[in-house]
Amino acid sequence: MRVLEATESAIEEAAQVLGTGGLVAFPTETVYGLGALATDVDAVGRVFAAKGRPAGHPLIVHLPSPGALADWAVQVPEPAQLLAAACWPGPLTLVVRRSSRVPDAVTGGRDTVGLRVPAQPVALALLERVGSGVAAPSANRFGRVSPTAAAHVVADLGADVDLVLDGGPCSVGVESTIVEVLGGTPSVLRVGGVPVERLRELLGGELDLGITGPARAPGMLAAHYAPAARVVTAVPEALAEVLAAQVAGGRAVALLGPPADPGTVPEGVVVLDPVGDPESYARSLYQRLREADRVGADVVVAVLPPAGGLGTVVRDRLRRAEAAGT
Ligand code: TXA
Ligand code: MG
């Protein structure tokens, strides 16, 4: 595996690697993706192998511009056109009916496909050079938290990846929002970088929030969002009590959240770098969970931010991580 700083010539080289069937990990504004040319069935197969991911879990196809939607989807309903026009490039994935260009290997045989145009200059330059769709899941091993820096990709994936483009840390830090738009009321399958409040505003309230968990977006298992350490969430008012109980249990405890009043933090607790507003919490969430593992924590006590905007997304990921450990 080679790691290159994402200069123009490195991006050119990455495009050639993709064009000849290779795998390239690249930055997006959400998390790093592990890309293969979407029309190359063998390369797509290698993405599943590199991640250790079951073949039935569909991949998102990344496109260079909103105009490419018409090439990769058919019978695109009006709300999908509207969301694409308003949110792309950006952290929104639309699940729509696939065109014949999308191979079964990408969708796990489904007749729908997840599409998105990322808002990250390196990703866009790469997609433009490739001139096609790039199928990419998050560039972590199956069952690890998503990578938000090139070093996370290197730590997780091995020699099956030909090239890692290092474009620095991801600016959003949590995965894209996934909305299925097939003709009925648009339905949120995963909360993410585009807040649902914004979607509702754009759609005039026509939005189904009935996220029923893993079954909706296949492969969205709780364990995907969990570090090795067990995650225990706490509302700010209960923090002191939750920390005390964990420490009393004799576990190595790390604390994740906004700056805590020292009086509430028992001796021996490793205080991870504090997070600020919900946006910065989201940006640093996965990095901090990886740090908790690095310092050898048995338990990460994570303070829940208020709901709303990206706070809702952080709460969603923390709750899934918590559920994975129970
Ligand atoms: O922010 C993101 O979305 C990142 C970056 C790299 O773009 N990608 C990402 O990919 O998170 P992945 O594979 O880790 O998660 C994609 C999710 C999976 O849960 C998958 O089941 C769902 O999207 N998905 C993809 N295509 C789908 C489809 N046709 N129908 C339902 N769910 C789909
Ligand atoms: Mg993933």
Coordinates of C-alpha atoms and ligand atoms in Angstrom, one line a residue, residues 28 30-33 51 53 58-60 62 93 95 110 112-114 116 136-138 175-176 178 189-190 216-220, ligand 1:
T28 CA -14.4 12.8 1.3
T30 CA -17.5 12.7 5.6
V31 CA -15.1 9.8 6.0
Y32 CA -12.4 8.2 3.8
G33 CA -13.8 5.9 1.1
K51 CA -12.8 -4.7 3.9
R53 CA -17.4 -7.1 4.1
P58 CA -24.5 -2.5 -1.2
L59 CA -21.9 0.2 -2.0
I60 CA -22.4 3.9 -2.6
H62 CA -19.6 8.5 -6.0
T93 CA -26.7 9.8 -0.5
V95 CA -31.1 5.7 -3.0
R110 CA -30.9 -4.8 -5.6
T112 CA -31.7 0.5 -6.3
V113 CA -28.4 2.3 -6.0
G114 CA -27.0 4.8 -3.5
R116 CA -23.6 10.8 -4.0
A136 CA -16.7 3.2 -2.3
P137 CA -17.7 2.1 1.2
S138 CA -16.0 3.7 4.2
E175 CA -21.1 9.5 7.2
S176 CA -23.5 10.9 4.7
I178 CA -29.0 8.4 3.2
L189 CA -32.3 5.3 6.0
R190 CA -29.3 6.8 7.9
R216 CA -33.4 -0.4 6.2
A217 CA -29.8 0.2 5.0
P218 CA -28.5 -3.3 4.7
G219 CA -25.2 -3.8 6.6
M220 CA -25.9 -0.9 9.0
Ligands
TXA1 O1 -20.3 9.3 3.9 C1 -20.5 8.2 3.3 O2 -21.6 7.8 2.9 C2 -19.2 7.3 3.1 C3 -18.3 8.0 2.1 C4 -17.1 7.2 1.7 O3 -19.0 8.4 1.0 N1 -19.6 6.0 2.7 C5 -20.1 5.1 3.5 O4 -20.3 3.9 2.9 O5 -20.5 5.3 4.6 P1 -20.7 2.5 3.7 O6 -20.6 1.5 2.6 O7 -19.8 2.4 4.8 O8 -22.1 2.7 4.1 C6 -23.1 2.8 3.1 C7 -24.5 2.5 3.6 C8 -24.6 1.0 3.9 O9 -25.2 0.9 5.2 C9 -25.4 0.4 2.8 O10 -26.2 -0.6 3.2 C10 -26.2 1.7 2.4 O11 -25.4 2.7 2.5 N2 -26.7 1.5 1.0 C11 -26.0 1.6 -0.1 N3 -26.7 1.4 -1.2 C12 -28.0 1.1 -0.8 C13 -29.2 0.8 -1.4 N4 -29.3 0.6 -2.7 N5 -30.3 0.6 -0.6 C14 -30.2 0.7 0.7 N6 -29.1 1.1 1.4 C15 -28.0 1.2 0.6

